[in-house]
Short mmCIF file of C-alpha atoms in Angstrom, two decimals:
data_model
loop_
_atom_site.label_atom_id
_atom_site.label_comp_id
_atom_site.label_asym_id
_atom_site.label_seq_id
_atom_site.Cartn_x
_atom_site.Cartn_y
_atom_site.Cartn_z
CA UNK A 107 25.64 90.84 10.22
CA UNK A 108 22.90 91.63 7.89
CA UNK A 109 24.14 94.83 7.12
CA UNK A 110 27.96 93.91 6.58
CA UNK A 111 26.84 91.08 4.33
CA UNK A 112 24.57 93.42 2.25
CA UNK A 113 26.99 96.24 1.95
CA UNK A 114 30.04 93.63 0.76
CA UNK A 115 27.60 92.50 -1.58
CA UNK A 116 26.85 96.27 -3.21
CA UNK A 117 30.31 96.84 -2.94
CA UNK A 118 31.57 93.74 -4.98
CA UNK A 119 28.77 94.75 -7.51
CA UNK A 120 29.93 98.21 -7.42
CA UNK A 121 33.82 97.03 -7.95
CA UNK A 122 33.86 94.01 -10.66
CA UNK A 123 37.76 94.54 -10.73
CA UNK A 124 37.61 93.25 -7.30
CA UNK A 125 34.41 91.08 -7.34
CA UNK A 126 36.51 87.94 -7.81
CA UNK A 127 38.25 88.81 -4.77
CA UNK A 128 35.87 89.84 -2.44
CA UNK A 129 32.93 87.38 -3.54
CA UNK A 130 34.66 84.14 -4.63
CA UNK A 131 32.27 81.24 -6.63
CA UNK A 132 29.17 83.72 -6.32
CA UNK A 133 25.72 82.17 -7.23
CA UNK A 134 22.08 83.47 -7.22
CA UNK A 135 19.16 81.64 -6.48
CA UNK A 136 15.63 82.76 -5.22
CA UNK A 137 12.10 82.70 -6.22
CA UNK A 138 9.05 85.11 -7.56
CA UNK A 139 5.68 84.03 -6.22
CA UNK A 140 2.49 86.18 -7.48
CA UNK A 141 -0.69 85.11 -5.47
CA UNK A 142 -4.31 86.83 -6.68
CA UNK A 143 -7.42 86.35 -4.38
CA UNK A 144 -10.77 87.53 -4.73
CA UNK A 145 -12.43 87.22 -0.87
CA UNK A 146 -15.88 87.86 1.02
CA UNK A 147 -16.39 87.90 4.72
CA UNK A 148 -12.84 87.31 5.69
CA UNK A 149 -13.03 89.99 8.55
CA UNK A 150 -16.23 89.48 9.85
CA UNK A 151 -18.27 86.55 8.33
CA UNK A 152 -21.27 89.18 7.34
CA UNK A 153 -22.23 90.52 4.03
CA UNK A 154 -24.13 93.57 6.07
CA UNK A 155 -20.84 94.05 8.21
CA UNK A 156 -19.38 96.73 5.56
CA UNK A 157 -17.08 96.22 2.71
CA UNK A 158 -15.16 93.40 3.72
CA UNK A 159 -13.95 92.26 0.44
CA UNK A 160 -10.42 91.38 -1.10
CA UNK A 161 -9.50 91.69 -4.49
CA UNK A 162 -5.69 91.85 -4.93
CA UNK A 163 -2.77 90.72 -6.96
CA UNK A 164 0.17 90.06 -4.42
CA UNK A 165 4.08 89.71 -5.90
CA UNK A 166 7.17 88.35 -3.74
CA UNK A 167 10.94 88.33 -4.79
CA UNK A 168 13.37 86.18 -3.18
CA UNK A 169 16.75 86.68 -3.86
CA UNK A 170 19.63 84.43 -2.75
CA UNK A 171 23.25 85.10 -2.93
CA UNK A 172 26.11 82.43 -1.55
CA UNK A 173 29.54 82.85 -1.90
CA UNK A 174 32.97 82.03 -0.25
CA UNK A 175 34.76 84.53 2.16
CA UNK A 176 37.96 81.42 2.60
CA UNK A 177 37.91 78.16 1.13
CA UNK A 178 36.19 77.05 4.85
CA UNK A 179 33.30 79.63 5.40
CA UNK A 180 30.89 80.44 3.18
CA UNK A 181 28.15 83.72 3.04
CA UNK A 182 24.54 84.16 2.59
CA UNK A 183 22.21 86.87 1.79
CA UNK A 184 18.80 86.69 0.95
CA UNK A 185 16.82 89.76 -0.50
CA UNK A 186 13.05 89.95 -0.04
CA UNK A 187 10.64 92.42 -1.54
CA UNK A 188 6.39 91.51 -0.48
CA UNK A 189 5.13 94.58 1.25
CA UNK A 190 3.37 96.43 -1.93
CA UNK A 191 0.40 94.85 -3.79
CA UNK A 192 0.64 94.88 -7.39
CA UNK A 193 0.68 98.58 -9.16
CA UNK A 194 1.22 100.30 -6.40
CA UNK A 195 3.95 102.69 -5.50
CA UNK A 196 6.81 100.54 -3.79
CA UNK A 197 6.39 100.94 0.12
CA UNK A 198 3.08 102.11 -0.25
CA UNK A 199 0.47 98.84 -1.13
CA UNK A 200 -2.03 97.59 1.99
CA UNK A 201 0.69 95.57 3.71
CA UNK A 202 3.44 98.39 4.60
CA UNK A 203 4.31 97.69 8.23
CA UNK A 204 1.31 95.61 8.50
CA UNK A 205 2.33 91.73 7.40
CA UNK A 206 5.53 90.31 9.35
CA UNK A 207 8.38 90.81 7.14
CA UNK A 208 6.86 93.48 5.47
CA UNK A 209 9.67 96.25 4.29
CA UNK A 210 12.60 93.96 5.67
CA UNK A 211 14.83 93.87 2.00
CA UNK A 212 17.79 91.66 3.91
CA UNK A 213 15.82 88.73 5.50
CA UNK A 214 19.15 86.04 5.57
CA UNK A 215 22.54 87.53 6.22
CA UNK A 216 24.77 84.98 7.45
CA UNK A 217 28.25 83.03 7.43
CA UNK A 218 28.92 78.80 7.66
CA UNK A 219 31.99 77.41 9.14
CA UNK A 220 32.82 74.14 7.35
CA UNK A 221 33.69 71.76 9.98
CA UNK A 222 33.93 74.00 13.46
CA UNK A 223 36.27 72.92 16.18
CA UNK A 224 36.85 70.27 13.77
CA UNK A 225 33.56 68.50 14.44
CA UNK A 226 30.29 70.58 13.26
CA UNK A 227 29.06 72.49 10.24
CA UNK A 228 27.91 75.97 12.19
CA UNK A 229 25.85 79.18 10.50
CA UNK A 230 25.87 82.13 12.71
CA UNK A 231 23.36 84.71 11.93
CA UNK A 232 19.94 85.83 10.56
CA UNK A 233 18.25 82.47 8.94
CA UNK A 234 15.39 80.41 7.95
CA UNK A 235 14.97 77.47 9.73
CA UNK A 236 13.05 74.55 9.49
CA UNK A 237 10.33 72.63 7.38
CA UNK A 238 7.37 74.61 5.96
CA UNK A 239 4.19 73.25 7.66
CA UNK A 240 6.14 72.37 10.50
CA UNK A 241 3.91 72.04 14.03
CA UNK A 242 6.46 73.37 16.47
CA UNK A 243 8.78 75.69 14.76
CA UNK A 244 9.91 76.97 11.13
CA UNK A 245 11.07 80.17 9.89
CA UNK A 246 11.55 81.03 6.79
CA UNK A 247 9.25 82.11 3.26
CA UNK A 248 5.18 81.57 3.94
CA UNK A 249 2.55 80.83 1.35
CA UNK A 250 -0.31 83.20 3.66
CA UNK A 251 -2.05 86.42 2.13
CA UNK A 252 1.09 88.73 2.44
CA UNK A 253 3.51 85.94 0.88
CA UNK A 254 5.67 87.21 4.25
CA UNK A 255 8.79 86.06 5.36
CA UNK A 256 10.02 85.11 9.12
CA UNK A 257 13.72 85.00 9.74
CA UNK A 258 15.60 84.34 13.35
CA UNK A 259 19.03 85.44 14.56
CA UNK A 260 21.16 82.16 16.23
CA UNK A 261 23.90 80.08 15.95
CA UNK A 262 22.67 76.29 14.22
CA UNK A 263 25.34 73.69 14.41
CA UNK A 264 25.04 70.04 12.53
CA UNK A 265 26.70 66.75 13.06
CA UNK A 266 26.29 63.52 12.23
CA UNK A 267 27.73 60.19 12.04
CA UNK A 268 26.73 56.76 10.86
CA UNK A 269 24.24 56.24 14.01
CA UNK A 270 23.05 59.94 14.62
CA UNK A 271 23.06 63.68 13.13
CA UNK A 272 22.22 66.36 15.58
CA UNK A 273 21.02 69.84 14.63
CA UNK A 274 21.11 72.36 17.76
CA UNK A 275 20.09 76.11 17.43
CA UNK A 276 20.10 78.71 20.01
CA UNK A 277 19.17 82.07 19.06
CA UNK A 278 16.77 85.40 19.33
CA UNK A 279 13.05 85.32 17.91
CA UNK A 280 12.47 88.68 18.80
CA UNK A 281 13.83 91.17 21.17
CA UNK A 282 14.05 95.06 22.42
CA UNK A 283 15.79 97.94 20.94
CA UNK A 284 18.93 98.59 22.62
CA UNK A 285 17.79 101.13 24.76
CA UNK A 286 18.32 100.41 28.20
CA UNK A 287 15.58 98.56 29.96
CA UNK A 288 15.00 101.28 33.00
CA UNK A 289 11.25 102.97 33.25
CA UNK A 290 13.49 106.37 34.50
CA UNK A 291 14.30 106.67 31.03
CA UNK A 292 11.70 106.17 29.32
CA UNK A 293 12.67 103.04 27.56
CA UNK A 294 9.87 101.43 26.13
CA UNK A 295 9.79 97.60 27.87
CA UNK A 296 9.15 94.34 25.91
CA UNK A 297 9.10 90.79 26.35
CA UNK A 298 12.29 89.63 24.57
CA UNK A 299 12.21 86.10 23.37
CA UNK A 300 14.74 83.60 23.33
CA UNK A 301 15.02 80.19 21.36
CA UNK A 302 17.00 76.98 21.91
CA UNK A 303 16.95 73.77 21.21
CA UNK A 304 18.15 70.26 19.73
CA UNK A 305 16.75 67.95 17.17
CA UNK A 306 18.71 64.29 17.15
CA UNK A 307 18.01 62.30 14.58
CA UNK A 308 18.27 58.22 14.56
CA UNK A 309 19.71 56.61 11.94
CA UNK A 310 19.01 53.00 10.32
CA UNK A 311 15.59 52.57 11.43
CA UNK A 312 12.70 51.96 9.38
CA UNK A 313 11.07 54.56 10.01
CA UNK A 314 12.84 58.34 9.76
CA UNK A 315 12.88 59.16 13.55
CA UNK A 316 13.94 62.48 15.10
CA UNK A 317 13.49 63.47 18.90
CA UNK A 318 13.19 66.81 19.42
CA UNK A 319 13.53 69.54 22.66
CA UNK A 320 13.05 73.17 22.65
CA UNK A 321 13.08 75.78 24.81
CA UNK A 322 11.43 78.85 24.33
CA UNK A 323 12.36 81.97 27.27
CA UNK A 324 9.87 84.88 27.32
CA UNK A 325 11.86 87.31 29.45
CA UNK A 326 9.77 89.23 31.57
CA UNK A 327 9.48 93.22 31.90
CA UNK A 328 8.66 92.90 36.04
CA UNK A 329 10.89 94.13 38.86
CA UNK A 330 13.65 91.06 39.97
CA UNK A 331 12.53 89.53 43.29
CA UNK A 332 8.39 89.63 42.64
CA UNK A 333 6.22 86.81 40.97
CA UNK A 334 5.91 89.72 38.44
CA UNK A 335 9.80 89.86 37.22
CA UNK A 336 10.24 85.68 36.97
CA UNK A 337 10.32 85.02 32.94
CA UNK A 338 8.24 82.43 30.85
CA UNK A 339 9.87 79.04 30.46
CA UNK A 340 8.37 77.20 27.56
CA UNK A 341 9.76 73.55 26.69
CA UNK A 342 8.36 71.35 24.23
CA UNK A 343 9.43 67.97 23.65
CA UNK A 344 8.51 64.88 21.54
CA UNK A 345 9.32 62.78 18.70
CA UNK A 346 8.76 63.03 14.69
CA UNK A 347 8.23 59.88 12.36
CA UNK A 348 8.15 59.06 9.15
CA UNK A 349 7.54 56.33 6.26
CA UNK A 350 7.41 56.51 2.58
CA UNK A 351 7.06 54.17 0.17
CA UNK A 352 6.49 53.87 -4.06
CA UNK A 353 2.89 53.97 -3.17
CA UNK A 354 2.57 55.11 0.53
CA UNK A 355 3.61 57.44 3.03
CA UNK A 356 3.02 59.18 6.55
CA UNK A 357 4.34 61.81 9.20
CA UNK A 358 3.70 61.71 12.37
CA UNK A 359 4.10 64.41 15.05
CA UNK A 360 3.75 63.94 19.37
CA UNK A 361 4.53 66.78 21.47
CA UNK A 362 4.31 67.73 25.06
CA UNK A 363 4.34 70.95 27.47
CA UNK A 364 6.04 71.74 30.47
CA UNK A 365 7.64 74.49 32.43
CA UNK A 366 6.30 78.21 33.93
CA UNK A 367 3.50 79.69 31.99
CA UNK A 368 4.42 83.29 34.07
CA UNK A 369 3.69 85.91 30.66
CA UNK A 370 1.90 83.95 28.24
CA UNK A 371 -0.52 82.65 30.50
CA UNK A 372 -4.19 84.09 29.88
CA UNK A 373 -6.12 81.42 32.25
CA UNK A 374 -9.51 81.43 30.04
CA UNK A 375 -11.03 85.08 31.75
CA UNK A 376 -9.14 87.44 30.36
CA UNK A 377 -6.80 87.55 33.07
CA UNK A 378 -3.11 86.41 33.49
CA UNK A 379 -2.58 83.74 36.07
CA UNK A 380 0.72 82.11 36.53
CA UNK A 381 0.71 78.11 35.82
CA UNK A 382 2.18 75.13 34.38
CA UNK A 383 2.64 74.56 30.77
CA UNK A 384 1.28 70.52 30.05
CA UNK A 385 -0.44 70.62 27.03
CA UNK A 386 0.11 67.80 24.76
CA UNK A 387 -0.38 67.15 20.98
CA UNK A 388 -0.44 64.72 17.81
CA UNK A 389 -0.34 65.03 14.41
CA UNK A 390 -1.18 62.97 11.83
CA UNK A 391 -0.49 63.30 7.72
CA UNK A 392 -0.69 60.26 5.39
CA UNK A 393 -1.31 59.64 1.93
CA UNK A 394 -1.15 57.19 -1.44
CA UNK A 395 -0.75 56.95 -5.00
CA UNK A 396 -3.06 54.67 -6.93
CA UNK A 397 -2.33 54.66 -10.70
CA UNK A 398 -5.49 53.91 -12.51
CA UNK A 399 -3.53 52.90 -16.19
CA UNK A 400 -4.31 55.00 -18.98
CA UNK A 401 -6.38 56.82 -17.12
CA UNK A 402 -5.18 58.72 -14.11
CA UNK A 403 -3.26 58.86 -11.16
CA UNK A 404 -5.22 59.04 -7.73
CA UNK A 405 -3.31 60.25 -4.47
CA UNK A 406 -5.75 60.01 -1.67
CA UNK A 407 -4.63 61.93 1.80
CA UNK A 408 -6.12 62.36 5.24
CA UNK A 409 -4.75 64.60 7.87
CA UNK A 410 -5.96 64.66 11.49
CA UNK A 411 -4.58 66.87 14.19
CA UNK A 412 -5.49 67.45 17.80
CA UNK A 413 -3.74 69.63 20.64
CA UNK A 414 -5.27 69.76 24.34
CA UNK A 415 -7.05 72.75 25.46
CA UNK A 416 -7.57 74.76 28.38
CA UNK A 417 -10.96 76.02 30.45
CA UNK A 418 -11.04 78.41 33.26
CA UNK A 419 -11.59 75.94 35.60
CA UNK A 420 -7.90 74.51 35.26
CA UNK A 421 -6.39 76.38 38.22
CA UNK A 422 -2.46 76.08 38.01
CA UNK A 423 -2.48 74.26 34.86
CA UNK A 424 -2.10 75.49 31.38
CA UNK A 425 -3.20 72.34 29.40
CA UNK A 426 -3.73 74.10 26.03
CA UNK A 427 -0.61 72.97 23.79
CA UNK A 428 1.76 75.72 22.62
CA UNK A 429 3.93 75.75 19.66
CA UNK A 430 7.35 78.00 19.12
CA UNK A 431 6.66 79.25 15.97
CA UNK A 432 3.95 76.48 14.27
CA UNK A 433 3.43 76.93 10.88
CA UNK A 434 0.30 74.54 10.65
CA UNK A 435 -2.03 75.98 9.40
CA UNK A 436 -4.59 73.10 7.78
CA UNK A 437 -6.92 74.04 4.92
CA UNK A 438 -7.24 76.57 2.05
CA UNK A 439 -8.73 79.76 3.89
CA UNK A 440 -7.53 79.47 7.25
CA UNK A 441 -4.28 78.37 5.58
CA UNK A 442 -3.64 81.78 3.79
CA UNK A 443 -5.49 83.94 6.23
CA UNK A 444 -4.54 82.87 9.38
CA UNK A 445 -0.97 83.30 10.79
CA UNK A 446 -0.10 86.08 7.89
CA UNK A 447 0.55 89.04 10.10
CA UNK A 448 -1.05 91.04 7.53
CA UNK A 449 -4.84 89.83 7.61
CA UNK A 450 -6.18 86.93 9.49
CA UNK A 451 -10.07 85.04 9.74
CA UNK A 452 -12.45 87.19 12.12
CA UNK A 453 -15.34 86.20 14.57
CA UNK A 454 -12.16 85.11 17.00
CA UNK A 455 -12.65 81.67 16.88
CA UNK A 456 -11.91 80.77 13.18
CA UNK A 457 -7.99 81.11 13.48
CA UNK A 458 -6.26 77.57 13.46
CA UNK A 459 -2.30 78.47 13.98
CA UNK A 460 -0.50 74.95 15.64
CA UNK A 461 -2.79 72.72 17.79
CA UNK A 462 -4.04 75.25 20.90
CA UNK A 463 -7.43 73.46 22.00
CA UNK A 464 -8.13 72.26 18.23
CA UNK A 465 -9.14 68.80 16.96
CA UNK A 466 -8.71 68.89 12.89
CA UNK A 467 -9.91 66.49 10.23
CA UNK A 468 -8.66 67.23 6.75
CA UNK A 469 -9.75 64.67 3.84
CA UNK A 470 -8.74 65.11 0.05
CA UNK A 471 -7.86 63.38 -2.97
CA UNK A 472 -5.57 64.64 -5.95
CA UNK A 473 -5.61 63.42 -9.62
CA UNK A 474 -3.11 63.58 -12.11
CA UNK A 475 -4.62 62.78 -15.53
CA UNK A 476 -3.03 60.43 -18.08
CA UNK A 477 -3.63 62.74 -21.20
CA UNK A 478 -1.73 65.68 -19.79
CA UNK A 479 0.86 64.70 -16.44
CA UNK A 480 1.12 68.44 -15.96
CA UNK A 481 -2.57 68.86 -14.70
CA UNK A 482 -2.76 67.96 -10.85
CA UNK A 483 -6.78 68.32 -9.80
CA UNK A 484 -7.90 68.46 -6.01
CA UNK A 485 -10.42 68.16 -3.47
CA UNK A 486 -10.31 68.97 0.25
CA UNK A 487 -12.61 68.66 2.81
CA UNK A 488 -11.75 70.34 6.13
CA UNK A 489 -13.16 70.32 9.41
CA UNK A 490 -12.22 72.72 12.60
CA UNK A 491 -12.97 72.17 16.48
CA UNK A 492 -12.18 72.92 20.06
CA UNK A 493 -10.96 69.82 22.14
CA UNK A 494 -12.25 71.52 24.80
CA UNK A 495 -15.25 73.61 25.76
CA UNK A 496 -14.76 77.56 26.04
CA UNK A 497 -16.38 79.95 28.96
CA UNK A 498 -17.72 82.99 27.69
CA UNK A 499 -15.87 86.14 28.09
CA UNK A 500 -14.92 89.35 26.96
CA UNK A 501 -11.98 88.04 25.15
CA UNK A 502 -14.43 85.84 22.51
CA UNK A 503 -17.02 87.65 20.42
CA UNK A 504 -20.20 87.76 21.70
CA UNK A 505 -18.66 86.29 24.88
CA UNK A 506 -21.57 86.67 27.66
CA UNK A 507 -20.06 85.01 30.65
CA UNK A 508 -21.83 81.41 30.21
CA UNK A 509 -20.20 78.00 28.90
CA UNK A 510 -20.91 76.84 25.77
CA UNK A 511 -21.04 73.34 24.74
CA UNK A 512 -20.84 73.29 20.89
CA UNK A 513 -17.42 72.86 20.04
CA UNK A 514 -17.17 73.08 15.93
CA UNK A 515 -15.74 75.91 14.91
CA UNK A 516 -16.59 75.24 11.22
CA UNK A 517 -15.49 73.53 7.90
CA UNK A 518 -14.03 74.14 4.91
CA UNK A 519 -14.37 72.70 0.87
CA UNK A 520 -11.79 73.78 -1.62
CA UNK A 521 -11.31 72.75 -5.37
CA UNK A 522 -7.89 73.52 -6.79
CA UNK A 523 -6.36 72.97 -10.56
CA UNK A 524 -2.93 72.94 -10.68
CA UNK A 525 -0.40 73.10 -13.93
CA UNK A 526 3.24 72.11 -13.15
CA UNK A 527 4.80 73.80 -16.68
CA UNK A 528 8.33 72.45 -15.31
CA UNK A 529 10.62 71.72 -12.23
CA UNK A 530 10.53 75.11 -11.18
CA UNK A 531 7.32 76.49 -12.59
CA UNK A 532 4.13 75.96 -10.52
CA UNK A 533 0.98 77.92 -11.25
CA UNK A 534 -2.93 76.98 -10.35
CA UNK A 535 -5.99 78.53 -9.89
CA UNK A 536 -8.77 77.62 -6.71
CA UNK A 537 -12.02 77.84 -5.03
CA UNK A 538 -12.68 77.69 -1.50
CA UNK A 539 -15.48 78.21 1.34
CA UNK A 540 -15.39 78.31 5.07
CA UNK A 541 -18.83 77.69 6.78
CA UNK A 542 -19.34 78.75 10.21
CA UNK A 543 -20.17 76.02 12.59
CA UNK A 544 -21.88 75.80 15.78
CA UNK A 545 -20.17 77.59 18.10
CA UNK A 546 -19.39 80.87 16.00
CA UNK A 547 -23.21 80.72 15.74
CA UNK A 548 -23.41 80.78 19.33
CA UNK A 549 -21.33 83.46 19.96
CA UNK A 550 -21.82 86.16 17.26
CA UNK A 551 -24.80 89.30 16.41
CA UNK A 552 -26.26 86.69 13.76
CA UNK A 553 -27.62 89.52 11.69
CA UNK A 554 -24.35 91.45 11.65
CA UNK A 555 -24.90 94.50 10.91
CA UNK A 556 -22.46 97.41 9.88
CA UNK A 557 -19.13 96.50 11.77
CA UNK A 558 -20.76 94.00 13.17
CA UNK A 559 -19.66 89.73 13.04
CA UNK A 560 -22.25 87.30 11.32
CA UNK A 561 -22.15 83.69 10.53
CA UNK A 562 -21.90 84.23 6.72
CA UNK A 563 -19.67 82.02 4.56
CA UNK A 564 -16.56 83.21 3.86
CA UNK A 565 -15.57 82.37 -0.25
CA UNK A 566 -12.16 82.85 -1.79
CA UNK A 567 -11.13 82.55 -5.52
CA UNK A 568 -7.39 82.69 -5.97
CA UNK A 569 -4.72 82.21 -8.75
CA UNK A 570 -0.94 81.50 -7.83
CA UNK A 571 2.25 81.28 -9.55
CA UNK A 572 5.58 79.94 -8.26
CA UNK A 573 8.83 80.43 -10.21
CA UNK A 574 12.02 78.90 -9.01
CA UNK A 575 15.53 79.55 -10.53
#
């Protein structure tokens, strides 16, 4: 699909005499996002562990491309170029192969049936899916250090009538080559990964409400017939809310677990023990706007997050919550560091992807000043910990085999000054620092030492700039 789509595309370019033909009511869309950081103690949290700073300037083209194949199906393409950091030679900056995305030009290549069967809008092929920020699953363009892009190949169909809409997607989040899967060979074996599920959404309420089931099958690389060949059933279930008002608003996210934990299923000692998936979650995000006349405009928010853990002493269970494909990822630092494929917070413990044995506070307040409306100003206060104590072993830093009870991971302030120049121009500079908290302290050589982990603040200074046409 993705290659058919891009090479009617070049070809149409290639051919205007028969551009009209082949790519009927073309339009182009995208984005360019440029993102500059200047980072200490990202890797490691020590300023004796080596030369663990960041200084670079990173650029990301989006290119979109829709146009009509019959009057009742419709293509997309969508061109991506993020792998290089600025200045460099194209294919050769610090992210090549490293960030997910990275060197994939065709990230969307897909068609839409207007009204399938008669009954459902359908899009069948590679696509973005989902809301940015999303707990349980989104794919699509990420604002982490990389600026990467995440994509899936499925089949979504819509409907929706004056009570309900329904948006089901099954589909492929990652899988093998197309070898054949036989160790005689040689084959190399992976865990394929399938996706499906169904979001209904109910209509007339007064709140937005949307239940939600997914289904996520890790297909195992064991022999058929032995507790090693049975795949990894994930399901996750729950309901999404939400309000708004002039002045008020709030989302709300609960989730639960269930199903086989028989691949993904690390039971706290380094060791994979088959369980239970029934790990359970809620989100929280709510804010205001409080205009103070003639002076500014105050938009208070709180965010608060928490997602059951698990300890070795769970046996058959596998309490700690798992996501599909979260892209939560609270706060400033951990926000652009963690989850980017390309570099992510060290020390272990610092990562905060979804809700996995995490309780988050976030607290911040943004103000738009009545002299210039363009100038948004902010404050954030984060804070990061386990829900549950960890055992020590060799899978944590410093792990040495005994429980520890100090559960905060750390905490995070950030200062941000944003300019919105129009509708579709966005551009800001920042400050932020992460402060290790108990438990890193706990658990790492506290005097680092060359490639060694300390508990040193880690400080970033960024600029962005978002342009949408």
């Amino acid at each position: 699909m993705k290659k058919l789509l891009g090479m009617a595309l070049v070809l149409a370019l290639a051919a205007p005499a028969c551009a009209d033909e082949i790519l009927k009511n073309l339009k182009f869309g995208g984005q360019l996002d440029f993102q500059a950081n200047s980072a200490r103690n990202v890797l490691d949290g020590s300023t004796k562990g080596g030369n663990d700073r960041i200084g670079t300037a990173l650029p990301r083209i989006l290119l979109n491309a829709e146009w009509d194949l019959l009057d009742d199906i419709h293509a997309r393409a969508s061109f991506v170029k993020n792998d290089s950091a600025w200045g460099s030679n194209p294919g050769g900056g610090p992210l090549q192969n490293a960030a997910a995305g990275a060197g994939e030009l065709l990230q969307q290549a897909n068609i839409k049936v207007d009204k399938l069967a008669g009954q459902m809008d359908a899009v069948l092929g590679r696509q973005f899916y989902g809301d940015s920020g999303d707990l349980i699953v989104f794919f699509g363009p990420k604002n982490t250090y990389g600026l990467y892009v995440t994509a899936i190949d499925a089949l979504r169909a819509d409907w929706a009538n004056e009570l309900l809409s329904v948006s089901a997607l099954a589909g492929k989040i990652s899988g093998s080559s197309l070898k054949a899967h036989n160790t005689a060979t040689g084959a190399v074996l992976t865990n394929d990964r399938d996706l499906r599920g169904i979001d209904v959404g109910i209509l007339g309420l007064p709140l937005k409400t949307n239940l939600f089931v997914w289904n996520q099958v890790t297909h195992s690389t064991g022999p058929l017939g032995m507790d090693t060949g049975k795949n990894d059933y994930l399901w996750v279930y729950g309901i999404k809310l939400r309000g708004e008002t002039e002045s008020l608003w709030v989302d709300a996210t609960l989730a639960s677990n269930a199903g086989e934990c028989r691949v993904n299923c690390n039971n706290g000692k380094g060791q994979i023990d088959a369980s239970n998936y029934s790990g359970k979650a809620f989100l929280l995000d709510a804010g205001g706007k409080i205009d103070l006349a003639n002076l500014t405009a105050l938009m208070p928010w709180v965010n608060f997050g928490i997602g059951s853990g698990r300890g070795m002493s769970n046996g058959k269970k596998n309490e700690g919550f798992q996501s599909i494909a979260s892209d939560y990822r609270p706060g400033i630092i951990n926000g652009r560091f963690n989850g980017s494929g390309a570099l992510s917070l060290g020390n272990g413990m610092a990562a905060t992807v979804g809700l996995n044995n995490r309780v988050v506070y976030g607290l911040g307040l943004k103000a738009v000043p009545a002299a210039t409306e363009k100038l948004e100003l902010g404050l954030s206060l984060w804070d990061f910990r386990f829900q549950k104590a960890t055992d020590g072993d060799a899978t944590f830093v410093g792990g040495d085999g005994f429980k520890h009870n100090n559960k905060h991971i750390g905490s995070e302030i950030g200062l941000t000054a944003d300019w919105n120049h129009s509708e579709t121009v966005r551009y800001g500079v920042g400050y932020a620092r992460f402060n290790p908290g108990g438990y890193l302290k706990e658990n790492i050589n506290q005097d680092g030492g060359a490639g060694g982990n300390g508990d040193n603040p880690v400080m970033l200074v960024f600029a962005d700039l978002s342009l949408k046409f």
